[in-house]
Amino acid sequence: MKFTDLEKIRVEKIERMRQAGIEPYPTRSEVTHTTAEAIRLFTEGEQAGRTDPVQVTVGGRLRSIRLMGKVYFAHIEDGWGRLQLFFRINDLGEEAMEQFREFFDLGDFIQAGGEMFRTRSGEITLHVRHYKMLAKAITPLPAAKDEVVDGEVVRHAALTDPETRYRQRYADLAVNPEVREVFRTRARVVKALRDYLDNLGFLEVETPILQPIYGGAAARPFVTYHNQLKQNLYLRISFELYLKRLLVGMLDRVYEIGRDFRNEGVSYKHNPEFTQLEFYMAYADYLKIMEITENMIAHVAETVLGKRVISFNGHEIDLTPPWRRLELRQGILEVTGIDIDAHPTADSLAEAMRAHGMQPKPGYSRGKLIDSLLGDFLEPTLIQPTFLYNYPRDISPLAKSMPGNPQITERFEGYVGGMELCNAFTELNDPLDQEQRFLEMGRDYNPEDEERHPMDEDYLRAMSYGMPPQGGFGMGIDRLTMLLTDRHTIREVILFPHLRESGE
RNA sequence: GGGCGUGUAGCUCAAUGGUAGAGCAGUGGCCUUUUAAGCCAUUGGUUCAGGGUUCGAGCCCCUGCACGCUCACCA
């Protein structure tokens, strides 16, 4: 390891500690309480009028040290909170006071034991009778001294540089408690989703991440290779095709929460790997899935945040069901003045777009043009929760067509905060129709493209055994977490977001 | 991949083309007993990297790297 000057000073302290017979990295601690437990015990005793001392040994990082000659104050922080320590030479003796002064730095993990009391200024504090180094920190935490004003921690010059925060998330978490809170919230979101689906009788399953044929979404995959099998494998881009096989196998309600991988550009709402929830429900259609969706999201907000009206990006968003339902055709008509139903071909639609001063991408299919109208003009306006429904067939190859209208599929997407949150449809379960869709899809691919999507014969065989009618649903957990924590980039809700190699 | 922007001490930030600074952190000292981001002193720099212009470059130019925003891409 290479050390800075600041770090060298601490490395030397480690050597001097060992010379003084103090182990800087002892194997065991004697911690009996968290800081929060210690404070709660004391407060309860105080309220009950008890005078017997509350004896605790707590552990944590040193976050502030104030040496005042023969008395020291310090704060430690653990995963539950902060506690002030009070050291007095009368209690600890000269040697212990001197060793603390000489060897202990901000960021060190220590334990301290004694009894709880309240200082003259009112702060609940541990009167230290004994203390011990638990783990010496060599690298200073990237934050300046904290102070506590009226019980609130005020940090001066906190770590803010996004590159350092993401590359050294451990340091970010260590000094920015609100970052820890984001990931606690994220965990509660996942738990609330699981509870909701479990209560509806869904079975949680795990399907392959390494897949010989990828599918279920339109995305470029990551490719890897199995040495012994001499076989290319793809990291999954969705769970869909495997989960739907399970409904053939009579697992009527299944869901999976896991990682998807898409070899595409990164942005504030795209990370190369992201967490997805997909569920499939036999005998349901997309209308039923809409109901489950709005209720599930409202339930999650209620459980995690205790409220259904959230604040996101300066907007007040009310997640209370029922959410607005807006037919895709109507939505596009309202924001662009173009009626997609009046333009049954790509050429016709492109002409209409040009007439409205737009520049449609040459070579796009009608469905892709509609998708671009949606993304460019409609999506940013969908702040309050909205289900857009009825999507064109050619961009929905796994969704069932509407009865009597083969060009429109029973598909919807949920939008909140101007961001696509989820995608769902009445699942196509007609194997002959599905094969036809795959073949049509193949026409979009250049035959010379080595990444050309192969036909998933096994999926068709599964469907040929008979697949119950069903509704399916997919949602990005990362984006939901962004909404519920009011973070505006996906990197804020992923512990270790992907960054370019720094070459350091 | 394109455009725009940013990169200075451990952290947060200053510095007309003319001696690289501040606060915090660090180090040394003061501090006689429930508080103090305390007081005094002090250390610390390949100004992202490499070229160029200039008497002189943190600053201007070129190339590269990283990050941010944005566009493109993205059933």
XYZ file of C-alpha atoms (C1' of nucleotides) in Angstrom:
579
model
C 0.000 0.000 0.000
C 1.096 3.510 -0.725
C 0.411 6.044 1.956
C -0.042 9.761 1.987
C 1.691 11.855 4.608
C -1.445 11.868 6.691
C -1.651 8.096 6.484
C 2.007 7.591 7.341
C 1.444 9.384 10.621
C -1.257 6.888 11.492
C 0.780 3.886 10.373
C 3.496 5.067 12.716
C 0.908 5.327 15.473
C 0.054 1.676 14.893
C 3.680 0.754 15.461
C 3.919 2.866 18.587
C 0.689 1.410 19.922
C 2.049 -2.093 19.564
C 5.239 -0.997 21.321
C 3.064 0.320 24.131
C 1.289 -3.038 24.339
C -1.965 -1.867 22.748
C -3.384 -4.045 19.986
C -4.768 -1.779 17.245
C -6.846 -4.607 15.698
C -8.046 -6.815 18.561
C -9.939 -9.949 17.599
C -12.898 -9.420 19.874
C -14.955 -6.606 21.248
C -17.061 -6.470 24.384
C -19.810 -4.269 22.974
C -23.128 -4.826 24.740
C -25.404 -2.186 23.246
C -25.835 -0.082 20.136
C -25.727 3.660 20.642
C -29.469 3.818 20.033
C -30.153 1.103 22.608
C -27.978 2.864 25.169
C -29.799 6.151 24.663
C -33.195 4.457 24.765
C -32.374 2.588 27.976
C -31.233 5.783 29.629
C -34.224 7.785 28.461
C -36.646 5.113 29.658
C -34.968 4.932 33.042
C -35.043 8.690 33.348
C -38.741 8.820 32.551
C -39.447 6.060 35.057
C -37.557 8.034 37.677
C -35.011 5.278 38.219
C -31.663 6.264 39.639
C -29.755 3.011 39.145
C -27.008 3.576 36.582
C -27.382 2.301 33.029
C -24.174 0.396 32.362
C -23.265 -0.151 28.709
C -20.336 -0.808 26.450
C -20.810 0.692 22.998
C -18.752 0.559 19.837
C -18.428 2.818 16.848
C -16.340 5.162 14.827
C -14.835 8.228 16.433
C -16.476 11.145 14.659
C -15.320 14.037 16.800
C -12.749 14.549 19.526
C -12.481 17.584 21.783
C -9.555 17.523 24.172
C -9.879 19.912 27.118
C -6.856 19.178 29.222
C -8.060 16.877 31.945
C -11.397 16.099 30.392
C -12.205 14.962 26.863
C -15.377 14.826 24.867
C -15.875 12.712 21.790
C -18.689 11.363 19.645
C -18.883 7.870 18.296
C -21.205 6.736 15.551
C -22.441 3.250 14.823
C -25.025 2.015 12.353
C -27.849 3.196 14.572
C -26.788 6.637 15.642
C -24.362 8.687 17.613
C -23.382 8.989 21.213
C -21.219 11.430 23.110
C -18.404 10.073 25.270
C -17.031 11.836 28.317
C -13.516 11.004 29.521
C -12.213 12.325 32.851
C -8.716 11.980 34.215
C -10.070 11.240 37.706
C -11.746 8.103 36.388
C -9.264 6.911 33.809
C -5.900 8.008 35.137
C -3.123 9.862 33.396
C -1.857 6.999 31.295
C -5.205 6.125 29.744
C -5.902 9.785 29.032
C -2.500 10.236 27.448
C -2.861 7.103 25.326
C -6.222 8.235 24.036
C -4.799 11.625 23.158
C -1.780 10.146 21.455
C -3.185 7.184 19.547
C -6.859 7.780 18.757
C -7.948 9.558 15.599
C -11.187 10.427 13.850
C -12.469 7.390 12.019
C -11.048 4.799 14.400
C -13.425 2.123 15.642
C -13.395 2.050 19.416
C -15.458 0.678 22.251
C -16.189 2.503 25.471
C -17.928 1.336 28.602
C -19.376 3.093 31.589
C -22.670 4.522 32.706
C -25.035 6.817 30.911
C -25.751 10.306 32.186
C -26.871 13.693 30.973
C -24.454 16.596 30.780
C -25.173 19.997 32.196
C -25.987 21.135 28.672
C -28.464 18.270 28.428
C -26.802 15.867 26.033
C -27.133 12.178 26.810
C -23.574 10.960 27.245
C -21.559 7.934 28.253
C -19.314 8.501 31.253
C -16.355 6.398 30.136
C -14.803 4.060 32.711
C -12.859 2.009 30.200
C -12.227 2.174 26.492
C -10.408 0.151 23.860
C -9.291 0.493 20.285
C -11.251 -1.894 18.043
C -9.811 -1.050 14.650
C -7.387 1.706 13.808
C -8.190 3.723 10.694
C -5.253 4.673 8.530
C -7.001 6.697 5.865
C -8.801 9.770 7.170
C -12.500 9.831 6.361
C -13.231 12.391 3.671
C -15.307 14.632 5.870
C -14.555 17.520 8.113
C -15.534 17.716 11.740
C -19.193 17.415 12.607
C -21.043 19.313 15.232
C -24.366 18.700 16.891
C -26.729 21.651 17.031
C -30.034 21.094 18.798
C -29.637 17.373 18.343
C -29.083 17.674 14.615
C -25.767 16.606 13.140
C -24.309 19.414 11.073
C -21.499 18.438 8.744
C -19.053 20.924 7.389
C -17.656 20.318 3.920
C -19.081 16.840 3.427
C -17.891 14.524 0.691
C -19.787 15.516 -2.446
C -17.601 14.665 -5.432
C -19.726 12.114 -7.319
C -16.790 10.199 -8.694
C -15.265 9.632 -5.265
C -18.659 8.874 -3.796
C -19.413 6.153 -6.347
C -15.948 4.654 -6.645
C -15.448 4.645 -2.888
C -19.014 3.990 -1.831
C -17.726 2.707 1.497
C -16.384 6.156 2.278
C -19.563 7.788 1.025
C -21.653 5.556 3.268
C -19.341 6.108 6.197
C -19.644 9.875 6.170
C -23.047 10.520 4.603
C -25.794 8.986 6.746
C -28.485 10.000 4.278
C -26.841 7.725 1.712
C -27.159 4.827 4.116
C -30.807 5.732 4.492
C -31.363 5.481 0.727
C -30.182 1.896 0.752
C -32.170 1.034 3.846
C -35.196 2.376 2.015
C -34.315 0.340 -1.031
C -34.206 -2.832 1.053
C -37.595 -1.997 2.543
C -38.991 -1.442 -0.942
C -37.914 -4.911 -2.025
C -39.296 -6.451 1.151
C -42.628 -4.667 0.709
C -42.886 -5.907 -2.877
C -42.155 -9.459 -1.771
C -44.707 -9.290 1.026
C -47.345 -7.946 -1.326
C -46.855 -10.657 -3.914
C -46.462 -13.426 -1.336
C -49.794 -12.423 0.140
C -51.392 -12.808 -3.286
C -50.148 -16.375 -3.442
C -47.198 -15.768 -5.729
C -44.200 -18.080 -5.620
C -40.742 -16.537 -5.714
C -38.461 -18.370 -8.127
C -34.994 -18.085 -9.621
C -34.299 -18.600 -13.310
C -31.041 -18.676 -15.263
C -28.901 -15.611 -15.524
C -26.617 -17.347 -18.001
C -28.783 -18.118 -20.982
C -27.961 -19.839 -24.284
C -30.656 -17.747 -25.986
C -31.552 -14.376 -24.580
C -34.922 -12.761 -25.010
C -37.895 -11.065 -23.460
C -36.736 -7.573 -24.265
C -35.073 -5.624 -27.034
C -31.590 -5.033 -25.786
C -28.055 -5.960 -26.653
C -26.738 -8.626 -24.295
C -23.415 -9.235 -22.642
C -21.792 -12.331 -24.084
C -19.698 -14.782 -22.132
C -18.289 -18.215 -22.758
C -18.391 -21.543 -20.990
C -14.999 -23.187 -21.411
C -15.902 -26.804 -20.804
C -19.131 -26.724 -22.778
C -17.457 -24.652 -25.482
C -20.578 -22.569 -25.678
C -21.482 -18.918 -25.835
C -23.790 -17.788 -23.095
C -25.628 -14.521 -22.628
C -26.332 -12.658 -19.434
C -30.079 -12.332 -19.341
C -31.767 -9.163 -20.520
C -35.069 -10.187 -18.926
C -36.657 -13.089 -17.056
C -39.790 -13.223 -19.121
C -39.396 -16.311 -21.280
C -38.285 -18.516 -18.397
C -40.974 -17.337 -16.018
C -43.700 -17.951 -18.579
C -42.423 -21.494 -19.084
C -43.246 -22.023 -15.411
C -46.897 -21.264 -15.998
C -46.933 -24.044 -18.582
C -45.735 -26.147 -15.649
C -48.717 -25.153 -13.482
C -46.916 -22.709 -11.219
C -49.768 -20.291 -11.691
C -48.344 -17.228 -10.001
C -44.606 -16.670 -10.025
C -42.292 -13.750 -9.562
C -38.584 -13.115 -9.590
C -36.548 -10.235 -8.268
C -33.077 -10.184 -9.710
C -30.488 -8.673 -11.935
C -30.811 -7.935 -15.641
C -27.877 -6.985 -17.825
C -28.088 -4.810 -20.904
C -25.093 -3.928 -22.984
C -26.209 -0.432 -23.832
C -25.537 3.170 -23.041
C -25.609 4.419 -19.470
C -27.652 7.393 -18.399
C -29.353 8.815 -15.367
C -31.904 6.023 -15.666
C -29.795 3.240 -17.160
C -27.103 1.124 -15.518
C -25.595 -1.895 -17.326
C -26.958 -4.129 -14.602
C -30.161 -3.301 -12.836
C -32.695 -4.986 -10.612
C -35.956 -6.065 -12.074
C -39.187 -7.440 -10.672
C -41.247 -9.573 -13.022
C -44.395 -11.458 -12.146
C -46.782 -13.598 -14.153
C -50.306 -14.451 -13.119
C -52.422 -17.120 -14.748
C -55.997 -16.236 -15.689
C -55.297 -12.500 -15.389
C -55.270 -9.967 -18.200
C -53.610 -6.582 -18.463
C -56.521 -4.802 -16.817
C -56.132 -7.017 -13.780
C -52.388 -6.362 -13.781
C -53.056 -2.622 -13.842
C -55.089 -2.931 -10.662
C -52.433 -5.018 -8.971
C -49.756 -2.561 -10.057
C -51.341 0.576 -8.656
C -52.277 -1.172 -5.444
C -48.841 -2.713 -5.082
C -46.994 0.585 -5.589
C -49.307 2.407 -3.215
C -48.759 -0.369 -0.691
C -44.997 -0.059 -1.029
C -45.094 3.721 -0.556
C -47.388 3.363 2.427
C -45.219 0.658 4.003
C -41.861 2.234 3.327
C -42.614 5.938 3.618
C -45.873 5.901 5.536
C -47.554 8.006 2.873
C -48.880 7.843 -0.655
C -48.133 11.375 -1.701
C -44.459 11.587 -2.474
C -42.129 14.361 -3.502
C -40.039 13.746 -6.591
C -37.939 16.228 -8.506
C -39.949 19.135 -7.129
C -43.298 17.512 -7.916
C -45.942 16.288 -5.529
C -46.979 12.897 -6.799
C -50.034 11.085 -5.498
C -49.712 7.336 -5.848
C -53.190 6.609 -4.545
C -55.179 4.295 -6.822
C -56.793 4.414 -9.224
C -54.152 5.825 -11.519
C -55.021 7.712 -14.632
C -55.618 5.476 -17.665
C -54.709 6.960 -20.995
C -54.855 5.178 -24.297
C -51.528 5.549 -26.072
C -53.267 6.804 -29.209
C -55.159 9.450 -27.227
C -52.074 10.524 -25.298
C -50.017 11.022 -28.418
C -52.897 12.837 -30.085
C -53.149 15.245 -27.154
C -49.499 16.219 -27.031
C -48.631 16.106 -30.744
C -51.910 16.470 -32.621
C -51.097 13.312 -34.537
C -53.654 10.503 -34.617
C -51.633 7.352 -35.083
C -54.739 5.427 -36.076
C -55.033 7.671 -39.114
C -51.597 6.499 -40.239
C -51.534 2.734 -40.646
C -48.118 2.637 -42.291
C -44.683 3.855 -41.296
C -44.481 6.060 -44.386
C -47.781 7.722 -43.641
C -46.886 8.312 -40.020
C -43.449 9.658 -40.880
C -45.090 12.052 -43.335
C -47.469 13.279 -40.639
C -44.543 13.787 -38.269
C -42.678 15.841 -40.834
C -45.838 17.885 -41.368
C -45.678 18.684 -37.648
C -42.083 19.826 -37.907
C -40.557 16.635 -36.527
C -37.688 14.667 -37.958
C -38.646 10.989 -37.932
C -35.775 8.551 -38.083
C -35.473 7.077 -41.543
C -36.011 3.337 -41.664
C -37.993 3.174 -38.446
C -40.999 0.890 -38.357
C -44.384 2.360 -37.526
C -44.122 0.989 -34.008
C -40.715 2.538 -33.470
C -41.983 5.890 -34.736
C -44.853 5.678 -32.270
C -42.393 4.767 -29.549
C -40.309 7.838 -30.396
C -43.397 10.069 -30.250
C -44.157 8.584 -26.870
C -40.657 9.024 -25.549
C -40.058 12.511 -26.923
C -43.393 14.207 -26.326
C -45.633 12.208 -24.057
C -43.362 10.625 -21.451
C -42.011 13.925 -20.038
C -45.588 15.104 -19.380
C -46.592 12.031 -17.392
C -45.709 13.249 -13.910
C -48.715 11.905 -12.005
C -49.046 8.117 -12.176
C -50.440 7.130 -15.545
C -51.065 3.886 -17.336
C -50.555 4.224 -21.052
C -52.271 1.317 -22.761
C -52.784 -0.375 -26.099
C -49.439 -0.527 -27.888
C -48.664 -1.328 -31.512
C -48.015 -4.955 -32.271
C -44.634 -4.632 -33.915
C -42.943 -3.307 -30.791
C -44.765 -5.787 -28.539
C -43.859 -9.248 -29.836
C -44.729 -11.082 -26.629
C -48.061 -9.371 -25.986
C -51.440 -10.639 -27.063
C -53.369 -8.731 -29.684
C -56.690 -7.160 -28.844
C -59.657 -9.208 -29.882
C -60.684 -7.932 -33.297
C -57.645 -5.691 -33.741
C -54.473 -7.634 -34.498
C -52.370 -4.472 -34.886
C -52.911 -3.388 -31.284
C -51.744 -5.383 -28.276
C -53.076 -5.489 -24.754
C -50.057 -3.859 -23.261
C -49.554 -0.997 -20.845
C -46.678 0.918 -19.359
C -46.795 2.766 -16.052
C -45.278 6.245 -15.961
C -44.530 8.250 -12.845
C -42.480 11.394 -12.508
C -41.944 11.598 -16.265
C -40.217 8.231 -16.233
C -41.206 4.782 -17.432
C -41.587 2.617 -14.377
C -43.110 -0.636 -15.554
C -44.292 -2.574 -18.560
C -46.979 -5.223 -18.639
C -49.315 -7.040 -20.935
C -51.748 -9.778 -21.524
C -49.251 -12.436 -22.466
C -49.320 -14.014 -25.875
C -50.006 -17.720 -25.359
C -50.754 -18.793 -28.931
C -47.667 -20.716 -30.084
C -48.404 -20.275 -33.777
C -48.923 -16.537 -33.390
C -45.772 -16.373 -31.247
C -43.707 -18.107 -33.901
C -45.039 -15.671 -36.456
C -44.056 -12.746 -34.207
C -40.558 -14.104 -33.800
C -40.269 -14.430 -37.549
C -41.508 -10.870 -38.064
C -39.037 -9.688 -35.460
C -36.270 -11.471 -37.314
C -36.956 -9.266 -40.294
C -35.822 -6.276 -38.284
C -32.400 -7.803 -37.978
C -29.676 -7.690 -40.520
C -28.989 -11.344 -41.464
C -25.277 -10.616 -41.444
C -25.494 -9.327 -37.910
C -23.829 -11.912 -35.725
C -25.898 -10.697 -32.807
C -29.028 -11.667 -34.664
C -31.657 -12.947 -32.349
C -32.014 -16.728 -32.746
C -35.395 -18.417 -32.672
C -36.211 -19.701 -29.200
C -37.545 -23.111 -30.224
C -37.779 -24.373 -26.673
C -39.976 -21.490 -25.664
C -42.342 -22.281 -28.526
C -42.361 -25.947 -27.527
C -43.261 -24.971 -23.965
C -46.113 -22.858 -25.245
C -47.247 -25.727 -27.463
C -47.953 -27.799 -24.374
C -50.567 -25.205 -23.559
C -49.934 -21.985 -21.671
C -52.687 -20.555 -19.541
C -53.914 -17.067 -20.357
C -52.021 -14.736 -18.108
C -50.946 -11.235 -17.357
C -47.282 -10.383 -16.937
C -45.471 -7.458 -15.391
C -41.938 -6.040 -15.220
C -40.602 -3.115 -13.220
C -37.215 -1.622 -12.497
C -36.618 -1.663 -8.758
C -33.935 0.968 -9.172
C -36.350 3.428 -10.728
C -38.994 2.753 -8.130
C -36.376 3.438 -5.477
C -35.429 6.673 -7.243
C -39.052 7.771 -7.034
C -39.472 6.876 -3.390
C -36.180 8.428 -2.267
C -36.345 11.479 -4.556
C -33.010 10.662 -6.197
C -32.634 11.784 -9.780
C -29.974 9.426 -11.054
C -29.937 5.660 -10.909
C -26.405 5.781 -9.521
C -27.744 7.172 -6.291
C -29.771 4.024 -5.671
C -27.188 1.439 -6.766
C -24.500 0.748 -4.197
C -21.712 0.223 -6.690
C -22.782 1.769 -9.991
C -20.715 0.996 -13.033
C -18.058 3.573 -13.826
C -15.348 3.546 -16.416
C -12.078 2.039 -15.272
C -10.140 4.779 -13.618
C -6.733 3.271 -14.298
C -5.525 4.190 -10.847
C -20.170 7.933 -30.110
C -21.381 13.839 -30.481
C -21.835 18.678 -27.847
C -21.127 21.554 -23.391
C -18.828 21.807 -18.623
C -15.539 20.360 -14.614
C -10.630 18.502 -12.741
C -6.020 23.044 -7.549
C -3.821 20.150 -0.248
C -7.049 14.259 2.880
C -12.330 17.089 2.322
C -14.946 21.712 0.667
C -13.354 25.638 -2.220
C -10.299 30.494 -3.743
C -6.438 32.481 -6.902
C -6.334 39.586 -14.159
C -0.894 35.288 -17.874
C 3.379 37.644 -12.830
C 5.859 34.358 -5.499
C -0.313 28.716 -5.452
C -4.157 30.368 -0.825
C -8.386 29.730 2.971
C -11.524 26.813 6.263
C -11.769 22.034 8.152
C -8.529 17.618 8.810
C -3.157 16.676 10.309
C 1.211 18.046 13.643
C 3.030 20.817 18.204
C 1.442 23.744 22.251
C -2.560 26.012 25.595
C -6.764 24.400 28.077
C -8.163 22.019 36.638
C -13.237 18.577 35.432
C -20.133 18.199 31.715
C -18.568 20.711 25.744
C -15.328 24.232 21.949
C -16.351 23.361 13.986
C -12.058 26.736 21.115
C -7.209 29.669 21.202
C -1.848 30.064 19.516
C 1.728 28.106 16.224
C 2.695 24.981 12.173
C 3.134 21.003 8.165
C 1.085 19.792 3.709
C 0.859 20.924 -3.757
C 3.827 16.828 -10.299
C -2.683 22.703 -9.952
C -5.591 15.147 -13.777
C -1.516 13.519 -17.586
C 1.544 14.796 -21.850
C 2.884 18.379 -25.380
C 2.793 23.668 -27.176
C 2.623 29.326 -27.036
C 5.077 32.926 -23.788
C 10.401 36.347 -20.566
C 6.767 33.890 -17.443
C 1.052 29.116 -17.650
C -3.381 26.756 -12.381
C -5.159 30.348 -16.134
C -4.163 30.519 -23.322
C -3.723 26.358 -27.418
C -3.453 20.907 -28.777
C -3.853 15.658 -27.396
C -5.291 12.131 -23.900
C -7.827 10.441 -19.222
C -11.777 10.680 -15.616
C -16.300 12.697 -13.935
C -20.957 15.629 -14.630
C -24.910 17.483 -17.796
C -27.000 16.693 -22.474
C -27.952 14.442 -27.268
C -27.681 9.886 -29.791
C -28.441 4.710 -28.884
C -32.006 1.787 -26.074
C -39.331 -4.009 -28.136
